[in-house]
PDB file of C-alpha atoms and ligand atoms in Angstrom:
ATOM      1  CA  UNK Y   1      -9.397 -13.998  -1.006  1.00 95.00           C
ATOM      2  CA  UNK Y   2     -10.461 -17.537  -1.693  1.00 97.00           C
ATOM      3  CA  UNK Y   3     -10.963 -18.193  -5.391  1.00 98.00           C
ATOM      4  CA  UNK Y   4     -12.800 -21.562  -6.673  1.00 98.00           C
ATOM      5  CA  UNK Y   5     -10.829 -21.677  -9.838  1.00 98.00           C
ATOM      6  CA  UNK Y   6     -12.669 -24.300 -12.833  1.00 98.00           C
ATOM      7  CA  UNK Y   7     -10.875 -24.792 -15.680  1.00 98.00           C
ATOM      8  CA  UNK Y   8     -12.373 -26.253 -18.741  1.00 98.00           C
ATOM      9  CA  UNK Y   9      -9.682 -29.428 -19.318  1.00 98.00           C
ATOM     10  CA  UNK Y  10      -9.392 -31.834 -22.095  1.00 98.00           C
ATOM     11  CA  UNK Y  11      -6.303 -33.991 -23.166  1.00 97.00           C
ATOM     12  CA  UNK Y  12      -7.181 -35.543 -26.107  1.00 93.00           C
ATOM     13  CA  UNK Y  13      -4.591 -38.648 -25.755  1.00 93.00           C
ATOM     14  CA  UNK Y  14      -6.540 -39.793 -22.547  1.00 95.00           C
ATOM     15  CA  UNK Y  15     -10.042 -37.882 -22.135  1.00 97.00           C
ATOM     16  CA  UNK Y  16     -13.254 -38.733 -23.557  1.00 96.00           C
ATOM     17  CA  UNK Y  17     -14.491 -35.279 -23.789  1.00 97.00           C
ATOM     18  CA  UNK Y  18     -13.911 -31.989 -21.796  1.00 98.00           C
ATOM     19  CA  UNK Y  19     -14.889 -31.475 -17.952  1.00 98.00           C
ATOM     20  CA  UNK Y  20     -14.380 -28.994 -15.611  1.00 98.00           C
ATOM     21  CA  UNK Y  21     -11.280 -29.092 -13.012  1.00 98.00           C
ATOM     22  CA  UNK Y  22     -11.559 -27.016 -10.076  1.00 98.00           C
ATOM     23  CA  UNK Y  23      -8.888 -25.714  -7.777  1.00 98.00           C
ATOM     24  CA  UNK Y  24      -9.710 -24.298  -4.517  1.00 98.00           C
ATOM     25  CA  UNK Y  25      -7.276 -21.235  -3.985  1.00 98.00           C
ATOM     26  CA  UNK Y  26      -6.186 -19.511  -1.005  1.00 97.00           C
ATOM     27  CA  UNK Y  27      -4.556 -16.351  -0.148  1.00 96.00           C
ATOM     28  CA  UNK Y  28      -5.217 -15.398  -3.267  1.00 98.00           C
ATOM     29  CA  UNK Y  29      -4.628 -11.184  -3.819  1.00 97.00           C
ATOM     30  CA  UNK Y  30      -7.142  -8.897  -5.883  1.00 97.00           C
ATOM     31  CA  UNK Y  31      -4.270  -7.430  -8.147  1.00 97.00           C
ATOM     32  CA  UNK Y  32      -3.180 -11.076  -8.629  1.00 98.00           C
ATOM     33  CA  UNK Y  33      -3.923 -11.577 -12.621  1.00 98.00           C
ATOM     34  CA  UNK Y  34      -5.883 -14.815 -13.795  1.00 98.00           C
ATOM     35  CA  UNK Y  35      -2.617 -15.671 -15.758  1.00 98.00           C
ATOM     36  CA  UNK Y  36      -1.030 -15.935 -12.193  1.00 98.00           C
ATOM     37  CA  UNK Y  37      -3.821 -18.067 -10.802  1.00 98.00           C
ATOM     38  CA  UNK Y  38      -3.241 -20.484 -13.829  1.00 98.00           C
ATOM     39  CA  UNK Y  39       0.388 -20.537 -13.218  1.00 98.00           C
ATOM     40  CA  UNK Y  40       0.049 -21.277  -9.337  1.00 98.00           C
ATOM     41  CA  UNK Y  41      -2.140 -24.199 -10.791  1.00 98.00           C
ATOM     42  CA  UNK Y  42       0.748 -25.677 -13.150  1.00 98.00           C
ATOM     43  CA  UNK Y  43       3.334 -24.506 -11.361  1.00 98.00           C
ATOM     44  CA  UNK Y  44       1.995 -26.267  -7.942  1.00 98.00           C
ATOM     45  CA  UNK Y  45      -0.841 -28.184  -8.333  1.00 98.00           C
ATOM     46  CA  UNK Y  46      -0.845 -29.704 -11.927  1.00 97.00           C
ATOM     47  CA  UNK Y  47       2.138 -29.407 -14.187  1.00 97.00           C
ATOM     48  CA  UNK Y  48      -0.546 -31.332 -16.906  1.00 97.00           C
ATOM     49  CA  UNK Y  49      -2.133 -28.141 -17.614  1.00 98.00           C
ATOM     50  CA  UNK Y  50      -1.476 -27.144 -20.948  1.00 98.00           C
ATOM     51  CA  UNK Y  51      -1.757 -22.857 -21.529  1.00 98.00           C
ATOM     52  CA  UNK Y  52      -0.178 -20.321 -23.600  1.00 98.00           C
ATOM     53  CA  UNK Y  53       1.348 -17.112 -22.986  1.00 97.00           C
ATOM     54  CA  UNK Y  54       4.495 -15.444 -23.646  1.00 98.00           C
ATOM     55  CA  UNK Y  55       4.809 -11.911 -22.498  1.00 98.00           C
ATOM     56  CA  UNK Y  56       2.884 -11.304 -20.055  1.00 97.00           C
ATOM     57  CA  UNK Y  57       2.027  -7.781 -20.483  1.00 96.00           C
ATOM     58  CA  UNK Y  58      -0.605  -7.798 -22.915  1.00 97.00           C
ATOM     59  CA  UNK Y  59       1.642  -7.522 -25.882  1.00 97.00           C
ATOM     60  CA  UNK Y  60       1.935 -10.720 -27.477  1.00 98.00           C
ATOM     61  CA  UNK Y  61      -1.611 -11.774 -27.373  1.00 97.00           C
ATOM     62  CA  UNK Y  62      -1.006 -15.221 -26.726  1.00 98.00           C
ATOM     63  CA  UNK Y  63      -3.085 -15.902 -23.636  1.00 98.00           C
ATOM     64  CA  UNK Y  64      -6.390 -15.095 -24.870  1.00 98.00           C
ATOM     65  CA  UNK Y  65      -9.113 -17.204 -22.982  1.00 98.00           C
ATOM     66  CA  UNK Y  66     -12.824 -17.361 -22.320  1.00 98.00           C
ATOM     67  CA  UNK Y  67     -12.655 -16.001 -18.747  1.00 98.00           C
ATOM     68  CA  UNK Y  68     -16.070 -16.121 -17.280  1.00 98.00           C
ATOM     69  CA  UNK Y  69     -17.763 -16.230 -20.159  1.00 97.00           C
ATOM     70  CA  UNK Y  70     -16.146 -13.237 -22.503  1.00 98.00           C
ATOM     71  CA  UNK Y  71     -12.950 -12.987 -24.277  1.00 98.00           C
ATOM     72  CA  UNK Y  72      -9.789 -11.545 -22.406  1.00 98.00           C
ATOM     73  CA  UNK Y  73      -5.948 -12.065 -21.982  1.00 98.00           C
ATOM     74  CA  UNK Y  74      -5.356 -13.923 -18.618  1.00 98.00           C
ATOM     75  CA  UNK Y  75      -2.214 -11.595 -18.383  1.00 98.00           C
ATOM     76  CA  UNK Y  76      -4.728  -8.312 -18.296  1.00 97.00           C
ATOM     77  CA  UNK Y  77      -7.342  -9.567 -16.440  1.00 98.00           C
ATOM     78  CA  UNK Y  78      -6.899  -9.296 -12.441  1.00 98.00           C
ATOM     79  CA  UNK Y  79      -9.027 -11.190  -9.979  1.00 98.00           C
ATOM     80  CA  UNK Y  80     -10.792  -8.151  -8.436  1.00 97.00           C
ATOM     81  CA  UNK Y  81     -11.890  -7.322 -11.827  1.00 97.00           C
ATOM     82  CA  UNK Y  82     -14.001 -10.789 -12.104  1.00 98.00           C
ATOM     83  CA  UNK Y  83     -14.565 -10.976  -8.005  1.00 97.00           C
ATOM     84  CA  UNK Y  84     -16.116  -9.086  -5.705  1.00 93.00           C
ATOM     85  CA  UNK Y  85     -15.682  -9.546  -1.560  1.00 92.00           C
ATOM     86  CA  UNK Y  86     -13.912 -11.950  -0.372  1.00 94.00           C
ATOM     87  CA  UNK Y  87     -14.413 -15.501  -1.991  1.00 96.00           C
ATOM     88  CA  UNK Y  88     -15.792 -16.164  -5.511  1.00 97.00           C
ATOM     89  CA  UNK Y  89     -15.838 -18.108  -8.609  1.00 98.00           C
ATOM     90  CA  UNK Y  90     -13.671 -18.068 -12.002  1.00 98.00           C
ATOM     91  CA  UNK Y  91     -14.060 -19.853 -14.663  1.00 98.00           C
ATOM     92  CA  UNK Y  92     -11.694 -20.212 -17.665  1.00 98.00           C
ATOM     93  CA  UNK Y  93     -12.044 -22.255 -20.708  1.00 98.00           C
ATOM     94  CA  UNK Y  94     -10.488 -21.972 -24.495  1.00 98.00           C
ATOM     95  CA  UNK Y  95     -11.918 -19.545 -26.891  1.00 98.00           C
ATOM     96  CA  UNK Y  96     -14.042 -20.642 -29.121  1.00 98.00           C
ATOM     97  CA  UNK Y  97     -14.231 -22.054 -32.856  1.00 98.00           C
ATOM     98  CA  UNK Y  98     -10.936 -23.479 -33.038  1.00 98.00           C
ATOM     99  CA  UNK Y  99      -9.899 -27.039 -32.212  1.00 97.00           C
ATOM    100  CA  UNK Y 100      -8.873 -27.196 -28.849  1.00 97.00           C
ATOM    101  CA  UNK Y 101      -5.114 -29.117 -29.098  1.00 98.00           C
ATOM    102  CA  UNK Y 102      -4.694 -29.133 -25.442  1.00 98.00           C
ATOM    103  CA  UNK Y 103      -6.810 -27.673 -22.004  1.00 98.00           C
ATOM    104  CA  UNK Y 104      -6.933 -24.088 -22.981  1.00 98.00           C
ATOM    105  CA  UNK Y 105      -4.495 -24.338 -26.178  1.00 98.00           C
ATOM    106  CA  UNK Y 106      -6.473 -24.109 -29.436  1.00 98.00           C
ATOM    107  CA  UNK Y 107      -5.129 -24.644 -33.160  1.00 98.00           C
ATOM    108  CA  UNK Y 108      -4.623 -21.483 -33.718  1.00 98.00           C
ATOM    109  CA  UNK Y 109      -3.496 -22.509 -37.558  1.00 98.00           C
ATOM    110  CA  UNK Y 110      -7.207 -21.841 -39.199  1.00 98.00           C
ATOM    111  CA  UNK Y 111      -6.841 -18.428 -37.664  1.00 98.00           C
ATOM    112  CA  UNK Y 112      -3.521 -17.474 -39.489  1.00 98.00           C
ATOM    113  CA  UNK Y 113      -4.927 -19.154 -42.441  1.00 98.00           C
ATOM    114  CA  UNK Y 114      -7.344 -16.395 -43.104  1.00 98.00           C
ATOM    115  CA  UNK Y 115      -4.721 -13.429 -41.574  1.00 98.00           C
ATOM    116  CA  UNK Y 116      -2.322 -14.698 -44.432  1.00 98.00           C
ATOM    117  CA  UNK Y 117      -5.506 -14.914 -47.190  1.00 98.00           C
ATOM    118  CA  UNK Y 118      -5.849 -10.815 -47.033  1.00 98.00           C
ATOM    119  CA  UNK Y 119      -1.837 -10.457 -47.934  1.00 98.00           C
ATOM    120  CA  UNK Y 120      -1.264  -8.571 -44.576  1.00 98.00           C
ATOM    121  CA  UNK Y 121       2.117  -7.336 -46.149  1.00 98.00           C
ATOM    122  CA  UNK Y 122       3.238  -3.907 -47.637  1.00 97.00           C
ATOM    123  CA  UNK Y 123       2.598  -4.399 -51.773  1.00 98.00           C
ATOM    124  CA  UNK Y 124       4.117  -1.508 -53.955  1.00 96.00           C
ATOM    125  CA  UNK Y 125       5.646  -2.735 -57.275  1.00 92.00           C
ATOM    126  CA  UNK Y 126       6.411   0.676 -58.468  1.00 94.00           C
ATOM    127  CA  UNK Y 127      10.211   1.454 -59.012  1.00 94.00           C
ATOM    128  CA  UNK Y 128      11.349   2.943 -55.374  1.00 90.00           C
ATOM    129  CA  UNK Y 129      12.148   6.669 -54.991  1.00 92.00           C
ATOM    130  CA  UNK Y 130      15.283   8.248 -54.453  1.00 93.00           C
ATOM    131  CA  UNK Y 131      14.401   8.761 -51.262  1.00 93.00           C
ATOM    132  CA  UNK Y 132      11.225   7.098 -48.513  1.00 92.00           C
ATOM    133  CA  UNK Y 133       7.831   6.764 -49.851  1.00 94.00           C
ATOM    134  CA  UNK Y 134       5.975  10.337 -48.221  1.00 94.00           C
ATOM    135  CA  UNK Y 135       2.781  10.325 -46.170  1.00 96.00           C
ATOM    136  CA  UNK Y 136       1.334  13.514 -44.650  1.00 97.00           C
ATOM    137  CA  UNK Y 137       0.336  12.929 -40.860  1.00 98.00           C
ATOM    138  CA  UNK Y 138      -3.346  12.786 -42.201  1.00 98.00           C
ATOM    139  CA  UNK Y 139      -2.584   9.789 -44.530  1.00 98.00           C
ATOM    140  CA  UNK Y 140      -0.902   8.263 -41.410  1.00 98.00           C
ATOM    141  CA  UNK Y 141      -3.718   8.851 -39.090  1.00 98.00           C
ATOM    142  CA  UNK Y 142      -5.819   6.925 -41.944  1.00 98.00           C
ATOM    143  CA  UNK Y 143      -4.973   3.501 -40.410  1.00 98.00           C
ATOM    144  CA  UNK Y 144      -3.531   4.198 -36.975  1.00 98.00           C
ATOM    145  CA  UNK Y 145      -6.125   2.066 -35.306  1.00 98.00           C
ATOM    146  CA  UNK Y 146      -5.836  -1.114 -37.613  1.00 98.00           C
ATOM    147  CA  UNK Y 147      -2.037  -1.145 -36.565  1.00 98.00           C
ATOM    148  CA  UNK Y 148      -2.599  -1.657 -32.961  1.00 98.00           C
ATOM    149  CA  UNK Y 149      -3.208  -5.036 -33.385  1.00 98.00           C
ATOM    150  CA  UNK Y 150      -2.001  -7.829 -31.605  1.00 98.00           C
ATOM    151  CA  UNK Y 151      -3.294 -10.955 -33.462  1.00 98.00           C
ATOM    152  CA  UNK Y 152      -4.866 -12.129 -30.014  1.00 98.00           C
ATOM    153  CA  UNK Y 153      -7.935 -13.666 -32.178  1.00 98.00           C
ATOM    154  CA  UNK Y 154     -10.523 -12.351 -29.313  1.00 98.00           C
ATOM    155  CA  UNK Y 155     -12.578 -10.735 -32.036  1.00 98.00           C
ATOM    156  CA  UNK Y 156     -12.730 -13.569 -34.469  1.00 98.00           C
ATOM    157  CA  UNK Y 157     -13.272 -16.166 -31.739  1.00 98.00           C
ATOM    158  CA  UNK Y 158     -15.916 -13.671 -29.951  1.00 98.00           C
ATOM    159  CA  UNK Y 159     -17.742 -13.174 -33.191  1.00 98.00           C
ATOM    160  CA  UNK Y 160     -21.337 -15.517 -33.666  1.00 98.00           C
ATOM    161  CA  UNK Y 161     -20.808 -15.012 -37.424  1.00 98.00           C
ATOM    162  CA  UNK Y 162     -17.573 -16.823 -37.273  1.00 98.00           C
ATOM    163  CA  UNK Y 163     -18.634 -19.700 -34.479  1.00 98.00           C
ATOM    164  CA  UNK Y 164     -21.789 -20.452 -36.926  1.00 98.00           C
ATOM    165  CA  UNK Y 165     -18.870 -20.940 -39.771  1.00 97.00           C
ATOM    166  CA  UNK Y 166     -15.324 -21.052 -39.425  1.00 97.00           C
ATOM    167  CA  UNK Y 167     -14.649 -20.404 -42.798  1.00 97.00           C
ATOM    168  CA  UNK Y 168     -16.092 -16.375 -42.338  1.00 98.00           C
ATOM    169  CA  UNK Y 169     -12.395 -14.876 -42.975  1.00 98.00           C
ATOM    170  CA  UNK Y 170     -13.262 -13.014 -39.273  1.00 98.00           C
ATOM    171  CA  UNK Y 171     -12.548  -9.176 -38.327  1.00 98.00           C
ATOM    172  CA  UNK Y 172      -9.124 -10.051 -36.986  1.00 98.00           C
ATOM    173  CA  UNK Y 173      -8.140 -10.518 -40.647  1.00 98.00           C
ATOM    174  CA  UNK Y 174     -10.281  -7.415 -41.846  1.00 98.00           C
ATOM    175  CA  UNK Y 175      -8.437  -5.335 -39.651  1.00 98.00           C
ATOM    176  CA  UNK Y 176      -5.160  -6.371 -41.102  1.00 98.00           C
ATOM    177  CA  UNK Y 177      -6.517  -5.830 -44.906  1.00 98.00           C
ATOM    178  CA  UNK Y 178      -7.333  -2.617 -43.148  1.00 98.00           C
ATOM    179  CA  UNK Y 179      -4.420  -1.805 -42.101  1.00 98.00           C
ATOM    180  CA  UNK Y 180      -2.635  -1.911 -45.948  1.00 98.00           C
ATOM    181  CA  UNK Y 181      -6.038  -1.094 -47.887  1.00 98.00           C
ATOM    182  CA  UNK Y 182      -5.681   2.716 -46.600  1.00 98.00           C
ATOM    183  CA  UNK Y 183      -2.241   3.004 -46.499  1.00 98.00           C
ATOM    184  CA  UNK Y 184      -1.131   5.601 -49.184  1.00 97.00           C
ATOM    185  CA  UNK Y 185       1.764   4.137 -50.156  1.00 97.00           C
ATOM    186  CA  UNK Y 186       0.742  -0.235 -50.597  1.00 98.00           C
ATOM    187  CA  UNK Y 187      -0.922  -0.382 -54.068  1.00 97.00           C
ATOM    188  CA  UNK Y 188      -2.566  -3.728 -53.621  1.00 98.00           C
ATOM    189  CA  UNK Y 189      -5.508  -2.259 -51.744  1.00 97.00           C
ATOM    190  CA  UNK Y 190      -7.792  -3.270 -54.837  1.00 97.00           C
ATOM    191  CA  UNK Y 191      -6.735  -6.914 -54.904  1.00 98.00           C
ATOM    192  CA  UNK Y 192      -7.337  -6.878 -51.082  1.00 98.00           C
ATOM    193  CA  UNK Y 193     -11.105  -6.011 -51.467  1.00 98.00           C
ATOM    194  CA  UNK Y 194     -11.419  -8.383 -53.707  1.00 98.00           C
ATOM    195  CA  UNK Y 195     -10.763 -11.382 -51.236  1.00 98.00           C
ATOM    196  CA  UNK Y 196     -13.017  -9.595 -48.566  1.00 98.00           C
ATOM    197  CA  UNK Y 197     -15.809  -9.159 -51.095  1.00 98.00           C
ATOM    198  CA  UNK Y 198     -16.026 -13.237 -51.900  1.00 97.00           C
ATOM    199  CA  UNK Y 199     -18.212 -15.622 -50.349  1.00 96.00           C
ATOM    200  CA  UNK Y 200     -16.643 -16.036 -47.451  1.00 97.00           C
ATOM    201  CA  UNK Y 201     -15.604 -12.341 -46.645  1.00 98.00           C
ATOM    202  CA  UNK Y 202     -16.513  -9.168 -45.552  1.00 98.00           C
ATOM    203  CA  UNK Y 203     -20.690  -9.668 -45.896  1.00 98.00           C
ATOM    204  CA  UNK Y 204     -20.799 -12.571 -43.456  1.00 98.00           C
ATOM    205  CA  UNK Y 205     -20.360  -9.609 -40.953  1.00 98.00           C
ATOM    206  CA  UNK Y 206     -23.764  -9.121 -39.406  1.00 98.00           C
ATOM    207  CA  UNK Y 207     -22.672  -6.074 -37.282  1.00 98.00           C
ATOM    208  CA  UNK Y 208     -22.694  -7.634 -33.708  1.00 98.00           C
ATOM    209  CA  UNK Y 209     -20.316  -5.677 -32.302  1.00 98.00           C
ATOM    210  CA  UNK Y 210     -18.565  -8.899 -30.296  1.00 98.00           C
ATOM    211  CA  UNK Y 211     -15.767  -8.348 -31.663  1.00 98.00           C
ATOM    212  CA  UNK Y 212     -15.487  -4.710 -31.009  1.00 98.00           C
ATOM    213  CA  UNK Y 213     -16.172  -5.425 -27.351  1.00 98.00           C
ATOM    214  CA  UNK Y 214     -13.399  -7.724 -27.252  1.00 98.00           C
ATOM    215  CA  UNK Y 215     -10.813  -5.906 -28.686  1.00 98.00           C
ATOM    216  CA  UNK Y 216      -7.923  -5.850 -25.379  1.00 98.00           C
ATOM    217  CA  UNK Y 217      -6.081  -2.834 -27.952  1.00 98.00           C
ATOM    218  CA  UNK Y 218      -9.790  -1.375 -27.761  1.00 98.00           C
ATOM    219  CA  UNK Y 219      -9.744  -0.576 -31.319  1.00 98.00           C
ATOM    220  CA  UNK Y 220     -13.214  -0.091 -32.804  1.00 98.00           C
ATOM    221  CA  UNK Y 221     -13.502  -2.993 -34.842  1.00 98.00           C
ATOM    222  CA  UNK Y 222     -17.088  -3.055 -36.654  1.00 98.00           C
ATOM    223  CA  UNK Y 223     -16.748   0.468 -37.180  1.00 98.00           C
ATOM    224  CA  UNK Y 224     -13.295  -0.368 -39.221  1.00 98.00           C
ATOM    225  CA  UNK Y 225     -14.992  -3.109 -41.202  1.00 98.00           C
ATOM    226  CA  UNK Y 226     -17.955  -0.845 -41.641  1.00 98.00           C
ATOM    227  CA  UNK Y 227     -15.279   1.341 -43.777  1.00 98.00           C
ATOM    228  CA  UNK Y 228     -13.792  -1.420 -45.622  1.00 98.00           C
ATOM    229  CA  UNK Y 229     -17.533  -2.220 -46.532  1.00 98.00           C
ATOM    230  CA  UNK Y 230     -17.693   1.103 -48.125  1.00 98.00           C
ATOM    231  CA  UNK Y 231     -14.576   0.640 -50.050  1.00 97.00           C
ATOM    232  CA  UNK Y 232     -16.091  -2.077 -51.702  1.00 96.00           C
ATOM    233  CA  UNK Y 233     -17.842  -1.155 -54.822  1.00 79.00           C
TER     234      UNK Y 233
HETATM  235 FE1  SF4 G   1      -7.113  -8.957 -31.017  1.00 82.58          FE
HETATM  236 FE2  SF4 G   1      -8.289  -6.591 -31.392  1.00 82.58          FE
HETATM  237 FE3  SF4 G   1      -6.570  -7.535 -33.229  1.00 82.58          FE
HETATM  238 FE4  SF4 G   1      -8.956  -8.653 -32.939  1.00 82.58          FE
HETATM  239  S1  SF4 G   1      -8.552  -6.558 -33.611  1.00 82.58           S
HETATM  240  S2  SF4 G   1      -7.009  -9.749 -33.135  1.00 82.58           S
HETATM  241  S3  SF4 G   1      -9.293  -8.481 -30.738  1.00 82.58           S
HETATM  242  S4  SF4 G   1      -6.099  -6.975 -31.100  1.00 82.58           S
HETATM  243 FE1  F3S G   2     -18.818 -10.567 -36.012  1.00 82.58          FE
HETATM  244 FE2  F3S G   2     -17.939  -8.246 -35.245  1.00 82.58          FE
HETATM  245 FE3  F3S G   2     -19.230  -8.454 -37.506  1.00 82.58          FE
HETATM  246  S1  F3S G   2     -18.846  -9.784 -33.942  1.00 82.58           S
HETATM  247  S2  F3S G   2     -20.642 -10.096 -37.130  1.00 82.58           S
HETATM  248  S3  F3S G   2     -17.295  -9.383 -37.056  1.00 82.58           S
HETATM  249  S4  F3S G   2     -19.345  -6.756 -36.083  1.00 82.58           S
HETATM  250 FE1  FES G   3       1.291 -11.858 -24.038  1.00 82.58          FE
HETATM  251 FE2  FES G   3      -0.848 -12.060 -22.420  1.00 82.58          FE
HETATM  252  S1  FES G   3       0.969 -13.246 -22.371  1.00 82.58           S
HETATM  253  S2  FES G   3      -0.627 -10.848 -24.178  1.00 82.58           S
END
């Protein structure tokens, strides 16, 4: 296949402002991932090109990028996915509502600012048992989806809510005050509402659903902040 790849480029030392770079691409295979494409590029074309990614294996969730327009993990995506027949366009730029440091590396730091506001930590200041801290396989279940994720940031940066004003705290950091709110054994769950239910929490969710169609761990997000809305009195 031949694949007309643009990427959205910016290097703040020497460019104005952003522009598009395009990379003509030959040979290129269906089941070849977009991370691959981008790695051809700075491997063989342009070793400027400033990305991140780490596993490789949609694990780490390092690589998130605007790929033709939505939110996705260059290492998941593959080309036939985004192309059909035998030539085509792709277009990959940074997500949005962070500062962009680099090409398609954003400051990622305003993000972890708001994961760290909700205490994503196990809290339990009781005296320890003699033994573990029980849960039935019920009380388990409870938060089994808020644990699959990765911190890839494709909800938060996929979410209007949170492009109109960075400082929404964003569903990537509900889902981790999620993920210790209705667990059995943290006792902090109270304190936790209490930072979703300021003024720049939980209500600045409008329901769009974004970030839910985002999620690469496919975990329903709204409908998990829908029940930490409920938990809010
Ligand atoms: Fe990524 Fe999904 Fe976690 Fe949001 S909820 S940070 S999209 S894994
Ligand atoms: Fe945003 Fe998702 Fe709510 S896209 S408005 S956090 S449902
Ligand atoms: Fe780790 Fe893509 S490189 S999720």
């Amino acid at each position: 296949m031949d694949i007309n790849l643009r990427i959205r480029r910016f290097n703040p030392e020497v460019d104005q402002k952003p522009y598009w770079a395009e990379y003509d691409l030959k040979e290129v295979q269906p089941v070849d991932r977009v991370l691959d494409l981008l790695e051809y590029v700075k491997g063989y074309l342009d070793g400027t090109l400033g990305l991140r990614r780490s596993c490789g294996h949609g694990i780490c969730g390092s690589d998130t990028m605007r790929i033709n327009g939505r939110n996705l993990l260059a290492c998941k995506v593959l080309v036939k996915d985004l192309v059909r027949g035998d030539r085509g366009t792709i277009q990959v730029e940074p997500i949005l509502g962070l500062p962009v440091i680099k090409d398609l590396i954003v400051d990622m730091e305003p993000f972890f600012e708001h994961y760290r506001a909700v205490m994503p930590y196990f809290i339990n200041d009781e005296p320890a048992p003699e033994r573990e801290r029980l849960q039935s396989p019920a009380q388990r279940a409870r938060f089994d989806e808020s644990t699959k994720c990765i911190l890839c940031a494709a909800c938060t940066t996929s979410c209007p809510s949170f492009w109109a004003n960075g400082t929404y705290i964003g569903p990537a950091a509900i889902i981790q005050a999620h993920r210790f709110i209705f667990d059995s054994r943290d006792t902090a769950g109270d304190r936790r509402l209490a930072i979703l239910a300021s003024e720049q929490g939980i209500w600045r969710c409008r329901t769009i659903f974004n970030c839910t169609l985002a999620c690469p761990r496919e975990i329903p997000v709204t409908q998990l902040i829908a029940e930490v809305k409920k938990e809010i009195k």
